[in-house]
Amino acid sequence: AASEMPAFIKLQSPRTLSFVTDDESDQPAIEVQQFKVEDKDRLQAVFELICTLGGRSTILFCNQRSIVQQVSTVLKEKGLPNVFYHGSMEQRDRDTALNRFRNGTVNLLVTTDLASRGLDIPHIRYIIHYQIPETQEVFIHRNGRTARMDASGGAIVVLGPDEYLPAYMDQQMPEVKARPDADLPPKTKWVTLYVAAGKKDKVNKVDIVGFLSKVGKLKKDDIGLIEVKDYSAFVAVSRHKATDALHRISDERLKNKKVKIEIAE
């Protein structure tokens, strides 16, 4: 209940404003579905599911680091570009993975619950629970990565033949199907350049844009998201212009310094 205003304030015709709404239609919608698979075909089935979803921005959650790396490797071998992210990675590898996902170089992030909180990754369309979350809290935090800022999103729970939906999930949730003949999603527009200089080297976004425009001959539309760290930077550039731009800048100096710039893998 709202607190009463003290009489000595002598307000004339006060009104109460509320910015809280009970209307769920104002909230972004998260559709949660189940995806039933055979154990021996689990990864193949999820590969077909991701192809069916059409390459939209997706985070695939696993419960163990070893499963993260196994899933990431197999999906890459099947021709599905992705990055993985977990707690025992070197910081540069973490930064590279997240930047390539955030800037649209790849549209699939395979990760542990390390990525379920705190990471600023907008515009996630799908969450795939490759393994059932261990608690309801984890389930909620994972799903919270999608349907943000008025965008809609979907969560998909992968369910093997001997697995059951936990009690905290809707037991009547709809089932999603994969198309075995779905094509691989097309390659994204971007690749990521790693720049071995950053804020501590007095390098900023304006410097990088100027360098890539003047020396690399890239147009404004050929340069995407730029993130500058203390000693490095990551730049999204048009896939079909990247090789030519790298060739042009290979012997040139950024802010009077020879700086290593390469495609981030």
mmCIF file of C-alpha atoms in Angstrom:
data_model
loop_
_atom_site.group_PDB
_atom_site.id
_atom_site.type_symbol
_atom_site.label_atom_id
_atom_site.label_comp_id
_atom_site.label_asym_id
_atom_site.label_seq_id
_atom_site.Cartn_x
_atom_site.Cartn_y
_atom_site.Cartn_z
ATOM 1 C CA ALA A 1 0.000 0.000 0.000
ATOM 2 C CA ALA A 2 1.137 3.535 -0.735
ATOM 3 C CA SER A 3 2.298 5.658 2.193
ATOM 4 C CA GLU A 4 0.118 8.595 3.239
ATOM 5 C CA MET A 5 1.626 12.017 2.641
ATOM 6 C CA PRO A 6 2.090 14.028 5.894
ATOM 7 C CA ALA A 7 -0.512 16.762 6.431
ATOM 8 C CA PHE A 8 2.036 19.585 6.803
ATOM 9 C CA ILE A 9 2.959 19.290 3.104
ATOM 10 C CA LYS A 10 -0.538 20.645 2.263
ATOM 11 C CA LEU A 11 -0.716 19.155 -1.236
ATOM 12 C CA GLN A 12 -3.605 20.367 -3.409
ATOM 13 C CA SER A 13 -5.414 17.556 -5.299
ATOM 14 C CA PRO A 14 -2.580 14.974 -5.177
ATOM 15 C CA ARG A 15 -2.555 12.113 -7.672
ATOM 16 C CA THR A 16 -0.767 8.756 -7.572
ATOM 17 C CA LEU A 17 1.255 7.684 -10.596
ATOM 18 C CA SER A 18 2.154 4.033 -11.103
ATOM 19 C CA PHE A 19 4.642 2.724 -13.629
ATOM 20 C CA VAL A 20 3.887 -0.884 -12.743
ATOM 21 C CA THR A 21 1.397 -2.757 -14.894
ATOM 22 C CA ASP A 22 -0.411 -6.011 -14.295
ATOM 23 C CA ASP A 23 -1.167 -6.307 -17.989
ATOM 24 C CA GLU A 24 0.972 -9.212 -19.195
ATOM 25 C CA SER A 25 0.387 -8.150 -22.803
ATOM 26 C CA ASP A 26 2.841 -5.314 -22.105
ATOM 27 C CA GLN A 27 5.575 -7.809 -21.284
ATOM 28 C CA PRO A 28 7.779 -9.417 -23.937
ATOM 29 C CA ALA A 29 6.455 -12.874 -24.756
ATOM 30 C CA ILE A 30 8.603 -15.960 -24.191
ATOM 31 C CA GLU A 31 7.185 -19.078 -25.804
ATOM 32 C CA VAL A 32 8.544 -22.246 -24.167
ATOM 33 C CA GLN A 33 8.402 -25.499 -26.163
ATOM 34 C CA GLN A 34 9.762 -29.013 -25.760
ATOM 35 C CA PHE A 35 11.824 -30.876 -28.360
ATOM 36 C CA LYS A 36 11.790 -34.652 -28.007
ATOM 37 C CA VAL A 37 14.847 -36.569 -29.219
ATOM 38 C CA GLU A 38 16.315 -40.053 -29.133
ATOM 39 C CA ASP A 39 19.460 -40.222 -26.974
ATOM 40 C CA LYS A 40 21.694 -41.624 -29.700
ATOM 41 C CA ASP A 41 20.544 -38.907 -32.109
ATOM 42 C CA ARG A 42 20.441 -36.006 -29.624
ATOM 43 C CA LEU A 43 23.119 -33.853 -31.229
ATOM 44 C CA GLN A 44 22.021 -34.617 -34.794
ATOM 45 C CA ALA A 45 18.444 -33.735 -33.858
ATOM 46 C CA VAL A 46 19.520 -30.432 -32.276
ATOM 47 C CA PHE A 47 21.600 -29.659 -35.383
ATOM 48 C CA GLU A 48 18.463 -30.170 -37.500
ATOM 49 C CA LEU A 49 16.485 -28.001 -35.070
ATOM 50 C CA ILE A 50 18.939 -25.090 -35.350
ATOM 51 C CA CYS A 51 18.826 -25.357 -39.142
ATOM 52 C CA THR A 52 15.013 -25.391 -38.975
ATOM 53 C CA LEU A 53 15.073 -22.220 -36.857
ATOM 54 C CA GLY A 54 16.904 -20.566 -39.735
ATOM 55 C CA GLY A 55 20.092 -19.222 -38.177
ATOM 56 C CA ARG A 56 18.488 -16.691 -35.834
ATOM 57 C CA SER A 57 20.567 -15.569 -32.862
ATOM 58 C CA THR A 58 20.582 -18.512 -30.422
ATOM 59 C CA ILE A 59 22.183 -19.455 -27.100
ATOM 60 C CA LEU A 60 22.486 -23.190 -26.419
ATOM 61 C CA PHE A 61 22.943 -23.985 -22.702
ATOM 62 C CA CYS A 62 24.706 -27.069 -21.351
ATOM 63 C CA ASN A 63 25.320 -28.090 -17.738
ATOM 64 C CA GLN A 64 29.008 -29.067 -18.079
ATOM 65 C CA ARG A 65 32.018 -27.506 -19.781
ATOM 66 C CA SER A 66 32.965 -30.818 -21.410
ATOM 67 C CA ILE A 67 29.535 -31.014 -23.084
ATOM 68 C CA VAL A 68 29.861 -27.399 -24.247
ATOM 69 C CA GLN A 69 33.082 -28.191 -26.111
ATOM 70 C CA GLN A 70 31.775 -31.477 -27.501
ATOM 71 C CA VAL A 71 28.580 -29.876 -28.831
ATOM 72 C CA SER A 72 30.442 -26.886 -30.273
ATOM 73 C CA THR A 73 32.994 -29.099 -32.056
ATOM 74 C CA VAL A 74 30.423 -31.470 -33.578
ATOM 75 C CA LEU A 75 28.193 -28.619 -34.797
ATOM 76 C CA LYS A 76 31.213 -26.948 -36.434
ATOM 77 C CA GLU A 77 32.096 -30.238 -38.141
ATOM 78 C CA LYS A 78 28.545 -30.351 -39.480
ATOM 79 C CA GLY A 79 29.033 -26.907 -41.013
ATOM 80 C CA LEU A 80 27.295 -24.801 -38.360
ATOM 81 C CA PRO A 81 29.537 -21.888 -37.258
ATOM 82 C CA ASN A 82 29.397 -21.201 -33.518
ATOM 83 C CA VAL A 83 31.432 -19.984 -30.561
ATOM 84 C CA PHE A 84 31.652 -21.545 -27.112
ATOM 85 C CA TYR A 85 32.077 -19.902 -23.726
ATOM 86 C CA HIS A 86 32.827 -21.305 -20.269
ATOM 87 C CA GLY A 87 34.698 -20.507 -17.085
ATOM 88 C CA SER A 88 38.050 -22.159 -17.758
ATOM 89 C CA MET A 89 38.806 -20.249 -20.956
ATOM 90 C CA GLU A 90 41.551 -17.617 -21.199
ATOM 91 C CA GLN A 91 40.217 -14.051 -21.024
ATOM 92 C CA ARG A 92 41.148 -13.223 -24.623
ATOM 93 C CA ASP A 93 39.341 -16.346 -25.852
ATOM 94 C CA ARG A 94 36.262 -15.378 -23.834
ATOM 95 C CA ASP A 95 36.344 -11.830 -25.203
ATOM 96 C CA THR A 96 36.764 -13.090 -28.761
ATOM 97 C CA ALA A 97 33.888 -15.570 -28.478
ATOM 98 C CA LEU A 98 31.456 -13.082 -26.990
ATOM 99 C CA ASN A 99 32.386 -10.336 -29.437
ATOM 100 C CA ARG A 100 31.955 -12.592 -32.464
ATOM 101 C CA PHE A 101 28.517 -13.570 -31.169
ATOM 102 C CA ARG A 102 27.477 -10.078 -30.102
ATOM 103 C CA ASN A 103 28.446 -8.454 -33.402
ATOM 104 C CA GLY A 104 26.724 -11.049 -35.583
ATOM 105 C CA THR A 105 29.784 -12.857 -36.991
ATOM 106 C CA VAL A 106 28.226 -16.069 -35.672
ATOM 107 C CA ASN A 107 24.634 -16.540 -34.523
ATOM 108 C CA LEU A 108 25.111 -19.483 -32.155
ATOM 109 C CA LEU A 109 26.686 -19.393 -28.688
ATOM 110 C CA VAL A 110 27.230 -22.733 -26.898
ATOM 111 C CA THR A 111 27.791 -22.126 -23.210
ATOM 112 C CA THR A 112 27.408 -23.079 -19.570
ATOM 113 C CA ASP A 113 25.267 -21.134 -17.120
ATOM 114 C CA LEU A 114 28.144 -18.657 -16.871
ATOM 115 C CA ALA A 115 26.342 -16.833 -19.699
ATOM 116 C CA SER A 116 22.914 -16.919 -18.045
ATOM 117 C CA ARG A 117 23.542 -13.774 -16.004
ATOM 118 C CA GLY A 118 25.217 -10.447 -16.398
ATOM 119 C CA LEU A 119 26.252 -10.580 -20.050
ATOM 120 C CA ASP A 120 25.005 -7.742 -22.228
ATOM 121 C CA ILE A 121 23.878 -9.623 -25.325
ATOM 122 C CA PRO A 122 20.806 -8.034 -26.939
ATOM 123 C CA HIS A 123 18.499 -9.490 -29.596
ATOM 124 C CA ILE A 124 18.637 -13.178 -28.684
ATOM 125 C CA ARG A 125 15.817 -14.965 -30.508
ATOM 126 C CA TYR A 126 16.087 -18.495 -29.118
ATOM 127 C CA ILE A 127 17.303 -20.216 -25.970
ATOM 128 C CA ILE A 128 17.931 -23.967 -26.310
ATOM 129 C CA HIS A 129 18.240 -25.991 -23.107
ATOM 130 C CA TYR A 130 20.434 -28.784 -24.493
ATOM 131 C CA GLN A 131 20.466 -30.207 -20.967
ATOM 132 C CA ILE A 132 17.618 -29.666 -18.509
ATOM 133 C CA PRO A 133 18.521 -26.888 -16.053
ATOM 134 C CA GLU A 134 19.311 -28.156 -12.575
ATOM 135 C CA THR A 135 16.998 -25.686 -10.795
ATOM 136 C CA GLN A 136 14.037 -23.444 -11.550
ATOM 137 C CA GLU A 137 16.210 -20.405 -10.843
ATOM 138 C CA VAL A 138 18.685 -21.472 -13.543
ATOM 139 C CA PHE A 139 15.779 -22.044 -15.970
ATOM 140 C CA ILE A 140 14.479 -18.523 -15.335
ATOM 141 C CA HIS A 141 17.906 -16.908 -15.719
ATOM 142 C CA ARG A 142 18.642 -18.778 -18.945
ATOM 143 C CA ASN A 143 15.302 -17.754 -20.443
ATOM 144 C CA GLY A 144 15.943 -14.186 -19.329
ATOM 145 C CA ARG A 145 18.560 -13.883 -22.076
ATOM 146 C CA THR A 146 15.784 -13.612 -24.681
ATOM 147 C CA ALA A 147 12.617 -11.511 -25.157
ATOM 148 C CA ARG A 148 14.268 -8.344 -23.884
ATOM 149 C CA MET A 149 13.468 -4.733 -24.701
ATOM 150 C CA ASP A 150 10.062 -5.454 -26.276
ATOM 151 C CA ALA A 151 11.416 -8.233 -28.477
ATOM 152 C CA SER A 152 9.791 -11.652 -28.614
ATOM 153 C CA GLY A 153 11.744 -14.826 -28.007
ATOM 154 C CA GLY A 154 11.460 -18.549 -27.630
ATOM 155 C CA ALA A 155 12.919 -21.174 -25.307
ATOM 156 C CA ILE A 156 13.202 -24.848 -26.239
ATOM 157 C CA VAL A 157 13.775 -27.676 -23.761
ATOM 158 C CA VAL A 158 15.507 -30.736 -25.286
ATOM 159 C CA LEU A 159 14.030 -33.919 -23.826
ATOM 160 C CA GLY A 160 15.520 -37.399 -24.247
ATOM 161 C CA PRO A 161 13.445 -40.614 -24.060
ATOM 162 C CA ASP A 162 14.202 -41.192 -20.358
ATOM 163 C CA GLU A 163 13.882 -37.537 -19.332
ATOM 164 C CA TYR A 164 10.849 -35.746 -17.928
ATOM 165 C CA LEU A 165 9.914 -32.098 -17.633
ATOM 166 C CA PRO A 166 10.640 -30.911 -14.084
ATOM 167 C CA ALA A 167 7.615 -30.002 -11.958
ATOM 168 C CA TYR A 168 8.377 -26.281 -12.234
ATOM 169 C CA MET A 169 7.859 -26.393 -16.021
ATOM 170 C CA ASP A 170 4.498 -26.415 -17.790
ATOM 171 C CA GLN A 171 3.765 -30.112 -18.284
ATOM 172 C CA GLN A 172 1.530 -29.259 -21.250
ATOM 173 C CA MET A 173 4.066 -27.135 -23.098
ATOM 174 C CA PRO A 174 3.759 -27.455 -26.881
ATOM 175 C CA GLU A 175 6.162 -29.573 -28.876
ATOM 176 C CA VAL A 176 8.409 -28.233 -31.608
ATOM 177 C CA LYS A 177 9.560 -30.401 -34.537
ATOM 178 C CA ALA A 178 12.692 -30.187 -36.668
ATOM 179 C CA ARG A 179 12.828 -30.630 -40.424
ATOM 180 C CA PRO A 180 15.542 -33.195 -41.284
ATOM 181 C CA ASP A 181 15.891 -31.602 -44.731
ATOM 182 C CA ALA A 182 16.382 -28.045 -43.433
ATOM 183 C CA ASP A 183 19.278 -26.245 -45.124
ATOM 184 C CA LEU A 184 22.282 -24.902 -43.251
ATOM 185 C CA PRO A 185 21.710 -21.240 -42.360
ATOM 186 C CA PRO A 186 23.491 -18.842 -44.736
ATOM 187 C CA LYS A 187 26.777 -17.270 -43.670
ATOM 188 C CA THR A 188 26.424 -14.012 -41.775
ATOM 189 C CA LYS A 189 27.332 -10.632 -43.252
ATOM 190 C CA TRP A 190 30.216 -10.056 -40.832
ATOM 191 C CA VAL A 191 33.637 -11.305 -39.842
ATOM 192 C CA THR A 192 35.539 -10.014 -36.814
ATOM 193 C CA LEU A 193 38.927 -8.330 -36.906
ATOM 194 C CA TYR A 194 41.126 -8.561 -33.810
ATOM 195 C CA VAL A 195 43.180 -5.399 -33.247
ATOM 196 C CA ALA A 196 46.111 -5.754 -30.832
ATOM 197 C CA ALA A 197 45.722 -2.257 -29.365
ATOM 198 C CA GLY A 198 43.136 -0.627 -27.125
ATOM 199 C CA LYS A 199 42.307 2.132 -24.645
ATOM 200 C CA LYS A 200 45.653 1.891 -22.829
ATOM 201 C CA ASP A 201 47.355 2.461 -26.197
ATOM 202 C CA LYS A 202 45.210 5.593 -26.730
ATOM 203 C CA VAL A 203 43.228 3.848 -29.492
ATOM 204 C CA ASN A 204 39.466 4.484 -29.665
ATOM 205 C CA LYS A 205 36.542 3.728 -31.997
ATOM 206 C CA VAL A 206 37.032 6.912 -34.007
ATOM 207 C CA ASP A 207 40.679 5.990 -34.659
ATOM 208 C CA ILE A 208 39.679 2.520 -35.841
ATOM 209 C CA VAL A 209 36.873 3.739 -38.110
ATOM 210 C CA GLY A 210 39.163 6.351 -39.634
ATOM 211 C CA PHE A 211 41.941 3.827 -40.222
ATOM 212 C CA LEU A 212 39.657 1.235 -41.823
ATOM 213 C CA SER A 213 37.928 3.882 -43.955
ATOM 214 C CA LYS A 214 40.965 5.785 -45.208
ATOM 215 C CA VAL A 215 43.532 3.006 -45.410
ATOM 216 C CA GLY A 216 41.330 -0.093 -45.690
ATOM 217 C CA LYS A 217 38.925 1.656 -48.125
ATOM 218 C CA LEU A 218 35.889 0.370 -46.231
ATOM 219 C CA LYS A 219 32.623 2.275 -46.472
ATOM 220 C CA LYS A 220 30.497 3.139 -43.439
ATOM 221 C CA ASP A 221 28.131 0.213 -44.105
ATOM 222 C CA ASP A 222 31.107 -2.193 -44.227
ATOM 223 C CA ILE A 223 31.949 -1.517 -40.565
ATOM 224 C CA GLY A 224 29.730 -2.953 -37.827
ATOM 225 C CA LEU A 225 29.994 -3.154 -34.051
ATOM 226 C CA ILE A 226 33.329 -2.041 -32.542
ATOM 227 C CA GLU A 227 34.334 -2.912 -28.985
ATOM 228 C CA VAL A 228 37.528 -1.477 -27.528
ATOM 229 C CA LYS A 229 39.131 -3.175 -24.505
ATOM 230 C CA ASP A 230 42.175 -2.011 -22.543
ATOM 231 C CA TYR A 231 44.761 -3.638 -24.806
ATOM 232 C CA SER A 232 42.719 -4.881 -27.769
ATOM 233 C CA ALA A 233 39.693 -4.176 -29.938
ATOM 234 C CA PHE A 234 37.227 -6.216 -31.961
ATOM 235 C CA VAL A 235 35.673 -4.890 -35.157
ATOM 236 C CA ALA A 236 32.923 -6.381 -37.314
ATOM 237 C CA VAL A 237 33.583 -5.826 -41.020
ATOM 238 C CA SER A 238 31.771 -7.023 -44.137
ATOM 239 C CA ARG A 239 32.716 -10.605 -44.904
ATOM 240 C CA HIS A 240 33.281 -10.004 -48.607
ATOM 241 C CA LYS A 241 35.485 -6.933 -47.972
ATOM 242 C CA ALA A 242 37.616 -8.263 -45.090
ATOM 243 C CA THR A 243 40.439 -9.931 -47.058
ATOM 244 C CA ASP A 244 40.954 -6.926 -49.317
ATOM 245 C CA ALA A 245 40.905 -4.519 -46.357
ATOM 246 C CA LEU A 246 43.447 -6.628 -44.448
ATOM 247 C CA HIS A 247 45.738 -6.619 -47.463
ATOM 248 C CA ARG A 248 45.547 -2.808 -47.709
ATOM 249 C CA ILE A 249 46.327 -2.193 -44.017
ATOM 250 C CA SER A 250 48.943 -4.928 -43.555
ATOM 251 C CA ASP A 251 51.975 -2.609 -43.724
ATOM 252 C CA GLU A 252 50.307 0.562 -42.458
ATOM 253 C CA ARG A 253 50.431 2.174 -39.000
ATOM 254 C CA LEU A 254 47.524 2.836 -36.653
ATOM 255 C CA LYS A 255 48.219 6.048 -34.698
ATOM 256 C CA ASN A 256 51.861 5.885 -35.751
ATOM 257 C CA LYS A 257 52.284 2.355 -34.415
ATOM 258 C CA LYS A 258 52.601 -0.978 -36.169
ATOM 259 C CA VAL A 259 49.634 -2.922 -34.791
ATOM 260 C CA LYS A 260 48.781 -6.571 -35.453
ATOM 261 C CA ILE A 261 45.315 -6.855 -37.049
ATOM 262 C CA GLU A 262 43.929 -10.257 -38.032
ATOM 263 C CA ILE A 263 40.673 -12.141 -38.479
ATOM 264 C CA ALA A 264 39.528 -13.428 -35.076
ATOM 265 C CA GLU A 265 38.760 -17.148 -35.008
#
